[in-house]
Short mmCIF file of C-alpha atoms and ligand atoms in Angstrom, two decimals:
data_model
loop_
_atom_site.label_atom_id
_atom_site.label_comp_id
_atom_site.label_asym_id
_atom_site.label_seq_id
_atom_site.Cartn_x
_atom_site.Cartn_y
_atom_site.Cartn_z
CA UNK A 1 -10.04 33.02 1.50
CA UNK A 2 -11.63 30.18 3.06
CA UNK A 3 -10.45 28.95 6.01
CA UNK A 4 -9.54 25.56 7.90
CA UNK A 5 -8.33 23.68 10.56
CA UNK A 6 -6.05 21.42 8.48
CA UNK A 7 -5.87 20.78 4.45
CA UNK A 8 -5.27 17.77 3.19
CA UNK A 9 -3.75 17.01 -0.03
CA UNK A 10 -4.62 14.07 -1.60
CA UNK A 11 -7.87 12.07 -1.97
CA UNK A 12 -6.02 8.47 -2.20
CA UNK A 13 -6.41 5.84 0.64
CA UNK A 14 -4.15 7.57 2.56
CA UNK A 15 -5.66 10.94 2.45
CA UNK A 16 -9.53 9.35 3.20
CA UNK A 17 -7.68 8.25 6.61
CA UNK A 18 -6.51 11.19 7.75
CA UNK A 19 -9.70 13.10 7.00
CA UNK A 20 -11.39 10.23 8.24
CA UNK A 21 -9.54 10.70 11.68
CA UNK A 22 -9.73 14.95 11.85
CA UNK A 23 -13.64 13.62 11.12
CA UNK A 24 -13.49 12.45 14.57
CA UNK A 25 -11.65 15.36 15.97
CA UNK A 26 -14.51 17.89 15.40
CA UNK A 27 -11.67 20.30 13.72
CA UNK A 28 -12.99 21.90 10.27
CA UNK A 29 -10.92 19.81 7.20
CA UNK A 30 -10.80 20.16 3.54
CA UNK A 31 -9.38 17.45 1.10
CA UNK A 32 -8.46 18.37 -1.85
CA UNK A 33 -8.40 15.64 -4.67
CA UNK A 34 -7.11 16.42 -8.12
CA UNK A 35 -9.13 14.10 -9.73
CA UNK A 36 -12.18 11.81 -8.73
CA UNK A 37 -12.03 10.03 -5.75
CA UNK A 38 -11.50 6.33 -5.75
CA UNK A 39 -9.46 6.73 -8.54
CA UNK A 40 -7.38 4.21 -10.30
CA UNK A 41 -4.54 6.75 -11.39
CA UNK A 42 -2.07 6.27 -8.47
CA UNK A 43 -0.82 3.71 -5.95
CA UNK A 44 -4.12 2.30 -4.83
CA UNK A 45 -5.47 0.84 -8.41
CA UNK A 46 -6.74 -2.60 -8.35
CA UNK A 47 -8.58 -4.23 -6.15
CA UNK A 48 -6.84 -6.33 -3.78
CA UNK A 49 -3.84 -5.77 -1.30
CA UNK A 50 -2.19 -8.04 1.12
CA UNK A 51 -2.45 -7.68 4.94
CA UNK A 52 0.70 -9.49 6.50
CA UNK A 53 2.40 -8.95 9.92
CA UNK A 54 5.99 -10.41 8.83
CA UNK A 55 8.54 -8.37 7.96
CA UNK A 56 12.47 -9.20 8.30
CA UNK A 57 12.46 -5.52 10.52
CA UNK A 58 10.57 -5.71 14.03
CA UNK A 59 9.65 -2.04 13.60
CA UNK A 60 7.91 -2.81 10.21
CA UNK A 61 5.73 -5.84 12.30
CA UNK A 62 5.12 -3.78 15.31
CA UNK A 63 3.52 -1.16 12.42
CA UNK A 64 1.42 -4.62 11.04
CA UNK A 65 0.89 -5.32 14.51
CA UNK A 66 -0.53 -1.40 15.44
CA UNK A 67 -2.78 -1.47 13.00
CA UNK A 68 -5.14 -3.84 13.59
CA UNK A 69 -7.30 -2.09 16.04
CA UNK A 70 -7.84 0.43 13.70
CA UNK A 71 -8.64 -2.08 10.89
CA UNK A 72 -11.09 -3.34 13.99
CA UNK A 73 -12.68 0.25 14.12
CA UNK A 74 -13.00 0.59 10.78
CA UNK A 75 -14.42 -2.72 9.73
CA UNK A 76 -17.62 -0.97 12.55
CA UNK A 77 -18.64 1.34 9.68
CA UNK A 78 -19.32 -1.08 7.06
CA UNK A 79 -20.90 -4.06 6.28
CA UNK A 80 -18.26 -4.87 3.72
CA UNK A 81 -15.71 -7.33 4.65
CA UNK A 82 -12.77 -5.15 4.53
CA UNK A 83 -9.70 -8.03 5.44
CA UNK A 84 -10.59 -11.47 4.89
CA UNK A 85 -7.63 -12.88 7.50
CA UNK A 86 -7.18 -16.13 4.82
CA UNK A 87 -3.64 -16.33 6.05
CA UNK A 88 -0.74 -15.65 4.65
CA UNK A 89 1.77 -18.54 3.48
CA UNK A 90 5.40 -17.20 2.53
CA UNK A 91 7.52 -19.94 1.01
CA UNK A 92 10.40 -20.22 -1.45
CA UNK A 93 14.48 -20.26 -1.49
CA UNK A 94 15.67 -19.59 2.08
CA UNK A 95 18.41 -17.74 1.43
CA UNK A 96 16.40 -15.12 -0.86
CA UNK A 97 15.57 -11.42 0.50
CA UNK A 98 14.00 -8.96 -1.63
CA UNK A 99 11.81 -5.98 -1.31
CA UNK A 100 9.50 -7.46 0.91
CA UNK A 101 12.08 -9.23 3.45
CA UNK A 102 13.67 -12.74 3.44
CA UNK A 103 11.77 -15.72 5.14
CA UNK A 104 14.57 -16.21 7.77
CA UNK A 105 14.50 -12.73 8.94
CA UNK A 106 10.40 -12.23 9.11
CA UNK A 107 10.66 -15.82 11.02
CA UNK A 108 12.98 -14.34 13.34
CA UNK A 109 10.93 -11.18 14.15
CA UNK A 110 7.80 -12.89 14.47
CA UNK A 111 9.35 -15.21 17.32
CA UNK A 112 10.78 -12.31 18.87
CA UNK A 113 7.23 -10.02 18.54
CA UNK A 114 5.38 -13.76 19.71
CA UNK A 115 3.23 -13.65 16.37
CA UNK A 116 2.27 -17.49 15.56
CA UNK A 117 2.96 -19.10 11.99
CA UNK A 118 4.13 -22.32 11.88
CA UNK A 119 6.93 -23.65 9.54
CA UNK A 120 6.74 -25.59 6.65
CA UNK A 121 8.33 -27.98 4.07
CA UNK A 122 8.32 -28.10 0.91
CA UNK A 123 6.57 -31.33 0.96
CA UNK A 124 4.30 -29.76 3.60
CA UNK A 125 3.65 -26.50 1.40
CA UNK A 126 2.24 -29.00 -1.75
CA UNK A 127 -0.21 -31.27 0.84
CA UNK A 128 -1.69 -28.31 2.68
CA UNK A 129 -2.05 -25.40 -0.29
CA UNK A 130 -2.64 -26.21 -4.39
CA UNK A 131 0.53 -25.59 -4.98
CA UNK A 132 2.61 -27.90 -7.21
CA UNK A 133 6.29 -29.20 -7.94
CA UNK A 134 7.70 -26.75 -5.43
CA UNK A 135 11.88 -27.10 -5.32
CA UNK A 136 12.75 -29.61 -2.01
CA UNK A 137 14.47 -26.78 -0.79
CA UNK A 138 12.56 -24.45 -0.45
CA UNK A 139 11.01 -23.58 3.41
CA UNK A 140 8.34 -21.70 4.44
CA UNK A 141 5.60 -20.44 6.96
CA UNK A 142 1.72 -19.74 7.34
CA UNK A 143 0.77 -16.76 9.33
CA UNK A 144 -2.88 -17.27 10.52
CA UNK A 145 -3.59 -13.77 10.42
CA UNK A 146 -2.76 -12.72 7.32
CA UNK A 147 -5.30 -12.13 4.48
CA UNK A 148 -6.51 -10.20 1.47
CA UNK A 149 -7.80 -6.25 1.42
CA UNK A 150 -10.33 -5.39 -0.27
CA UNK A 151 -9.12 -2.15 -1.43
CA UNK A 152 -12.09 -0.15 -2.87
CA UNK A 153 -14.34 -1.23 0.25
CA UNK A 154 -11.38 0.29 2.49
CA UNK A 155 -11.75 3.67 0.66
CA UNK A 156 -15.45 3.92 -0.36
CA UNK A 157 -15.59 2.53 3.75
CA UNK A 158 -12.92 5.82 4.58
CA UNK A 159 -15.12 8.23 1.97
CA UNK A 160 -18.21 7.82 3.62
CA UNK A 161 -16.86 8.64 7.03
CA UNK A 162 -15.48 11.74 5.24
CA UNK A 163 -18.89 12.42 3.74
CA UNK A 164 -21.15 12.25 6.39
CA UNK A 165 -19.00 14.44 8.60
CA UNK A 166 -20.38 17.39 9.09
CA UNK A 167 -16.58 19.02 9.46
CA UNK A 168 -14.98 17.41 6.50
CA UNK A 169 -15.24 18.92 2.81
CA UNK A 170 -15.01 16.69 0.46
CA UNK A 171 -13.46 18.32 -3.10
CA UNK A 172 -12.04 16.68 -6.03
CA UNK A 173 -11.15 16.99 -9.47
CA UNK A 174 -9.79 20.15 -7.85
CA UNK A 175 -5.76 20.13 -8.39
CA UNK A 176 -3.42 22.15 -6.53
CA UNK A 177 -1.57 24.67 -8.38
CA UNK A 178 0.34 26.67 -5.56
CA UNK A 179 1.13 26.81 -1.73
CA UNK A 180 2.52 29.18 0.15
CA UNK A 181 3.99 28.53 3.72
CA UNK A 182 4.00 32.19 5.39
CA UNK A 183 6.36 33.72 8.40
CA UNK A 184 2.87 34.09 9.96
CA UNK A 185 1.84 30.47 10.56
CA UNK A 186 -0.42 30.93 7.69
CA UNK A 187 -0.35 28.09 5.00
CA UNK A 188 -1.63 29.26 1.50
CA UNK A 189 -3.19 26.77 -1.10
CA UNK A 190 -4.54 27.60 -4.26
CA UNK A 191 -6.35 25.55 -6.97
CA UNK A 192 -7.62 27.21 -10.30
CA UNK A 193 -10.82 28.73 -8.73
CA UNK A 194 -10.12 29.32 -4.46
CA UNK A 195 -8.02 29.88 -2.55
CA UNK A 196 -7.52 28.24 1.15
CA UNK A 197 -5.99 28.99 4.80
CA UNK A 198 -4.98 26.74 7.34
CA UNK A 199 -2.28 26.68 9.86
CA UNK A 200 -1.91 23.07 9.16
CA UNK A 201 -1.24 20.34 6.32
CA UNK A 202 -1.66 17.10 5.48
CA UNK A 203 -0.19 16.02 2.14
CA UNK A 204 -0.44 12.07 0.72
CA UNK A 205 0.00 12.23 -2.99
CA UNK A 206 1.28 8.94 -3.57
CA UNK A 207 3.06 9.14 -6.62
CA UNK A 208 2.63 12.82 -7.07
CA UNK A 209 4.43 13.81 -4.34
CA UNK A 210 7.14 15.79 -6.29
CA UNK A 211 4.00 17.62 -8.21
CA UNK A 212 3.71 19.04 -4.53
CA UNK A 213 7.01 19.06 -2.89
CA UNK A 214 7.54 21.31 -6.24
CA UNK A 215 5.90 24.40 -4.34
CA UNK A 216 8.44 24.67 -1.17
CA UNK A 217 10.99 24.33 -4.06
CA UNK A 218 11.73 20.81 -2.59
CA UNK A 219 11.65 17.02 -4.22
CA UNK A 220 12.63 13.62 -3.31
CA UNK A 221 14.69 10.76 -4.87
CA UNK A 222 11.56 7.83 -5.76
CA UNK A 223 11.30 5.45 -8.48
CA UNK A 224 7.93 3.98 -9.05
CA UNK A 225 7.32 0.83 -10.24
CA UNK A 226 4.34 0.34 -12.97
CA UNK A 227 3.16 -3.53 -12.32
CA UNK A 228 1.43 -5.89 -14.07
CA UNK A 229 -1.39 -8.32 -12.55
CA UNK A 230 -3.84 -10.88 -14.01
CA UNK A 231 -6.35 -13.02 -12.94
CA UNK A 232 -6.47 -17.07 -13.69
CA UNK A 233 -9.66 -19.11 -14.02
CA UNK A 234 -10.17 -22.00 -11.39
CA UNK A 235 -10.88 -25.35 -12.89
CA UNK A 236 -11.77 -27.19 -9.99
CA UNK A 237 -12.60 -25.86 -6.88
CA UNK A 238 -9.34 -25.00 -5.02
CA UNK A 239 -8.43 -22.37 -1.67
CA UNK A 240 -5.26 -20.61 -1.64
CA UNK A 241 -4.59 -18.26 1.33
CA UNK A 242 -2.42 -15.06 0.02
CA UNK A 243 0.93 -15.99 -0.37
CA UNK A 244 4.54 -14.65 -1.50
CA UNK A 245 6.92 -16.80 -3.08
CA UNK A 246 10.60 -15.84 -3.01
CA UNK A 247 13.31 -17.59 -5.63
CA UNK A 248 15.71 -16.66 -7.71
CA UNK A 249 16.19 -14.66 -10.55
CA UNK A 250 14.43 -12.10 -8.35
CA UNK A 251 13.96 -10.13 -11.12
CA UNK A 252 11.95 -12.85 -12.95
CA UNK A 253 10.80 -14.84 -10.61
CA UNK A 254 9.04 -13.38 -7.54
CA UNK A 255 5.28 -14.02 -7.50
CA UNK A 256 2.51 -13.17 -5.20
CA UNK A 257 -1.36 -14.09 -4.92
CA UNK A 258 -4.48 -13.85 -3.50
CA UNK A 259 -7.70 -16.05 -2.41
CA UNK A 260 -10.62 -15.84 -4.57
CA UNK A 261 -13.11 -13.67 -3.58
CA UNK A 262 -16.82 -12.38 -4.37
CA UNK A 263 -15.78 -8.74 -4.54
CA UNK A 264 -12.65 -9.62 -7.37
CA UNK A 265 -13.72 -11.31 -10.34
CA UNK A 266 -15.50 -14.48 -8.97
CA UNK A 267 -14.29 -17.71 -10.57
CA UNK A 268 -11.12 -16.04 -10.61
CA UNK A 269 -7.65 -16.29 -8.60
CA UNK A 270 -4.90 -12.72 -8.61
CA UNK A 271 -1.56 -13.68 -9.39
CA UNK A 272 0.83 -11.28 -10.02
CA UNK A 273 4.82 -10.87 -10.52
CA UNK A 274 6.45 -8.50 -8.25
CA UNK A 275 8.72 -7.51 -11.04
CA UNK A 276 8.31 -4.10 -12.23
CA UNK A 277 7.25 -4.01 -15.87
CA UNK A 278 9.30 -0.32 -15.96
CA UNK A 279 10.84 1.91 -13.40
CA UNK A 280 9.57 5.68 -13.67
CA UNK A 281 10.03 8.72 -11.94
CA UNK A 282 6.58 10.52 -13.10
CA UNK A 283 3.06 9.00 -13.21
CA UNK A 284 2.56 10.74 -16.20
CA UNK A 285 5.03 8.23 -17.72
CA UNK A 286 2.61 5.09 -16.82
CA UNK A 287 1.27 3.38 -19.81
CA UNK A 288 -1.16 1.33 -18.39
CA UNK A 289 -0.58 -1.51 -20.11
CA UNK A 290 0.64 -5.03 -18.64
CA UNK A 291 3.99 -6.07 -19.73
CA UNK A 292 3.40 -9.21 -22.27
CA UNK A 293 7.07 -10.18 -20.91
CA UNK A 294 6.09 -9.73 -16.82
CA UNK A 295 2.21 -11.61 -17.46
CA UNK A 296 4.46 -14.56 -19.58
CA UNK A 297 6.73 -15.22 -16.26
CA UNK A 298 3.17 -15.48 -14.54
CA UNK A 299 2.01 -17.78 -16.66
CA UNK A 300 4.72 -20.00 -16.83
CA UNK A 301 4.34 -19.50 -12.79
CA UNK A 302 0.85 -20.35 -12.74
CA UNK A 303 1.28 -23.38 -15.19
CA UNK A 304 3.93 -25.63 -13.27
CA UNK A 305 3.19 -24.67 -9.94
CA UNK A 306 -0.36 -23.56 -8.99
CA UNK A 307 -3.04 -26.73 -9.19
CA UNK A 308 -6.66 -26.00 -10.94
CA UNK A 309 -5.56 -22.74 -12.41
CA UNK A 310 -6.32 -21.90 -16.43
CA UNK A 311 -2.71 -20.31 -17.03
CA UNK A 312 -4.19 -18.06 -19.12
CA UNK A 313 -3.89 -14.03 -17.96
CA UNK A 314 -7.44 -12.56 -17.95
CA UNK A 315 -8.68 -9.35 -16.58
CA UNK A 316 -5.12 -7.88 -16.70
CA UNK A 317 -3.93 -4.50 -14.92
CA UNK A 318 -1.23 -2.38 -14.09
CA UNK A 319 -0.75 -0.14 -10.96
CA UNK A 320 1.93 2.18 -9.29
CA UNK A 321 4.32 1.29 -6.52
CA UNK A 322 6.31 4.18 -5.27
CA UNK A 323 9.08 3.71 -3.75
CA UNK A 324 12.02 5.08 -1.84
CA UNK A 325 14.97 4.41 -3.63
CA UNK A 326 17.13 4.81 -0.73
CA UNK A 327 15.27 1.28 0.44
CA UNK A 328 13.04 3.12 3.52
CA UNK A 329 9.56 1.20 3.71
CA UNK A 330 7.48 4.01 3.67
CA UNK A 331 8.17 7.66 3.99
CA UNK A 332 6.48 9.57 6.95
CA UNK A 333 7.88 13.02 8.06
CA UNK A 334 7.19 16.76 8.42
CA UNK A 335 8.51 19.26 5.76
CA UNK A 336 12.79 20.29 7.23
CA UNK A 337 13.29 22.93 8.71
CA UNK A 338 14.19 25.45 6.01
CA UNK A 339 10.53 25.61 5.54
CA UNK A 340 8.56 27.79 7.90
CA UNK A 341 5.95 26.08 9.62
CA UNK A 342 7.80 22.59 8.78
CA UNK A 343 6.45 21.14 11.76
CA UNK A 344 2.77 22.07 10.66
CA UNK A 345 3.37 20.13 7.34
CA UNK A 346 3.29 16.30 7.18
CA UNK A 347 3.78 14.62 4.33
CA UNK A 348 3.20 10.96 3.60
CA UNK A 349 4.15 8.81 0.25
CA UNK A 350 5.84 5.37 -0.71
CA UNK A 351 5.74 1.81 0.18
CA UNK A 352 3.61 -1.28 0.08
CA UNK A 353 1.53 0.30 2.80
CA UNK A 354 -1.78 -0.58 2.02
CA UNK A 355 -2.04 -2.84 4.69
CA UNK A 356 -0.89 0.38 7.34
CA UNK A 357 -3.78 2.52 5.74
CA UNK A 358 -6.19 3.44 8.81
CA UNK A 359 -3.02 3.71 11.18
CA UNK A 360 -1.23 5.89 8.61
CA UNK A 361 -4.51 8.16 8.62
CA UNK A 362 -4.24 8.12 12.64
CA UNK A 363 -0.55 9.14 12.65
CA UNK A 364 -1.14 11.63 10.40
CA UNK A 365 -4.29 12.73 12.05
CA UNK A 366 -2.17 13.31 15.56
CA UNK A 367 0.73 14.86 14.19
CA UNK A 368 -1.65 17.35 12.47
CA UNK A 369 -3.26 17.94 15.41
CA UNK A 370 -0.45 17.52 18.40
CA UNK A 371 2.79 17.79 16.79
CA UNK A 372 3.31 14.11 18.13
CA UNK A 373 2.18 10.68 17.27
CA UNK A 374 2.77 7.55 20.37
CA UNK A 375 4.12 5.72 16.97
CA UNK A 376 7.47 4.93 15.93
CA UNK A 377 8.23 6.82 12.92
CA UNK A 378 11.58 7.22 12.97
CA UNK A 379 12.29 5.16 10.14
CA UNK A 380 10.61 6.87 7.65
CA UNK A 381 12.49 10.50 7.72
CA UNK A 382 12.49 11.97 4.21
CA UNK A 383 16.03 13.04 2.73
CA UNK A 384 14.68 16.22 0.85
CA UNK A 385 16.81 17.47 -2.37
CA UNK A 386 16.68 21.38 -2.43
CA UNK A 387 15.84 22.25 -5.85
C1 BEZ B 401 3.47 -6.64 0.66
O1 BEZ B 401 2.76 -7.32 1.40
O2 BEZ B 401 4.09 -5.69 1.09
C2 BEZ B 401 3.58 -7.04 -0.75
C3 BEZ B 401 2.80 -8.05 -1.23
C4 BEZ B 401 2.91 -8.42 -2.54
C5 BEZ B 401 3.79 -7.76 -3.37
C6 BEZ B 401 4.57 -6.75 -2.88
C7 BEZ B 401 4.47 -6.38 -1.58
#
């Protein structure tokens, strides 16, 4: 049996940061990937994110806020831009909260944390952005330090810290197909052709994480969300920061989008509904294909409101979202206590947390190594089903 310092399970964004961090700890690491790195099967397909620090929960924009210096540090290893801080401009119906907050509450908590934005009209909104016949009352706000990820320059950024560490193994297309969590600190993982030992474990699968939790006879309660997105081709030369726009039906009419950018489709602008085209429990259930019904509500979107935009979908895509369905933001724990070695076993999955992904990787990182992380993650305990 080979042996380790930690295992990590997992090869998605979130799994690159935490072997990115043990990099830095000198400790010896393997990450196991089921199938290639830099994937497009889970969470992290596509190639954008947005990085925001309002949320309508001060916990959530402390998180935002925490993980900029470790953006900072990571943006040091590559020449890629990694956030491009565009801004981000939340506007719509004021008394709207969905998913992502409400644009009362993230107003409040960004007062309260001292994060600037200023406040805008509806009439303001239409002379400062390209957007277009906006409702007069609808409100909204510009955070200056908001932007756009780009996501595969995050990871490839995160995999080639991993790779040139001398104390990180690098393995994919290598699933796991048992662990075993022993009365003598010893933590068994198998794949089809070795076997490993480590007295501690990382485990970010994303969307698979009941494929895992499956081993300690455990699973969780998630529904992910398979969305569409699309790209639209400028017709004039227009800037939009990224931007959210909340109105109602919410479950029609909640759009999001993105700046243009070198690195996505050049000549293009993202816009995508944040709708999901079907709820599923399995990523083997994805289909991969855009909704024609979710990329028509774009359109229609992109046609009376957003200036110098061809509202015709191009370069369409799906991707996961997992989610908690008992509405926690992200889900960040160790294994309970019925498990031996629970506390040596941290598991991370859910939420729109691509904009968290180095700090994730750090928290992970210390509570693999300490037992403790100086973070609050309090929020994001994991109600376990026994099966
Ligand atoms: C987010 O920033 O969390 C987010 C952005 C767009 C769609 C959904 C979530």
């Amino acid at each position: 049996m080979k042996k380790f310092d930690v295992i990590v399970i997992g090869g998605g964004p979130m799994g690159l940061a935490a072997s990115a961090e043990l990099a830095k700890s000198g400790r010896s690491t393997l990450l196991l990937e089921q199938y290639q790195f830099l994937n497009q099967k889970g969470s992290s397909a596509g190639l954008s994110r947005q990085f925001r620090l309002q949320y309508a929960q001060k916990y959530m924009a402390q998180l935002a806020l925490d993980a900029i210096p470790y953006w900072d540090e990571l943006q040091e290893n590559t020449s890629k831009l990694l956030i491009d801080n565009v801004g981000s401009l939340w506007f719509g119906d004021p008394e709207i909260s969905s998913q992502e907050g409400g644009i009362q509450a993230a107003m409040k908590v960004m007062s309260e944390l001292d994060i600037p934005y200023s406040k805008l009209t509806a009439g303001q909104i239409e002379e400062q952005f390209p957007f277009k016949n906006i409702p007069e009352n609808y409100i909204g706000f510009f955070q200056k330090d908001g932007g756009i990820i780009n996501l595969q320059a995050t990871q490839e950024a995160l995999y080639n810290i991993c790779r040139n560490a001398s104390n990180v193994d690098l393995c994919d297309r290598t699933a796991v197909t048992n662990i075993e969590s022993l009365e003598t600190g010893e933590i068994i993982v198998s794949t089809a052709g070795e076997t490993y030992v480590s007295e501690k474990l990382v485990i970010t699968p994303g969307a698979f994480i009941n494929d895992i939790l499956r081993f300690f006879g455990l699973s969780v309660n998630i529904d992910i969300w398979e969305m569409s997105s699309a790209y639209y081709r400028k017709k004039e030369e227009i800037k939009f920061p990224t931007w959210f726009v909340f109105q109602k039906p919410q479950n029609t009419s909640l759009f999001y989008g993105f700046p243009e950018e070198d690195w996505a489709h050049p000549g293009y602008i993202r816009v995508a509904p944040d709708i999901p085209d079907r709820i599923i429990q399995d990523p083997s259930q994805r289909t991969n294909i855009p909704s024609t019904k979710s990329l028509g509500f774009n359109e229609e979107w992109v046609k009376n409101h957003m200036e110098g935009l061809n509202p015709q979908s191009e370069f369409t895509s799906t991707c996961l979202i997992t989610l908690s369905n008992n509405n926690k933001e992200l889900l960040l724990d160790t294994l309970p206590d019925t498990i031996p070695n629970n506390r040596n076993i941290i598991i991370y999955s859910a939420g729109w947390a691509a904009k968290f992904i180095p700090l994730i990787g750090k928290i992970m990182a210390e509570l693999a190594l300490t037992g403790q992380t100086s973070y609050d993650i309090s929020q994001f305990k994991i109600d376990y089903n026994t099966n």
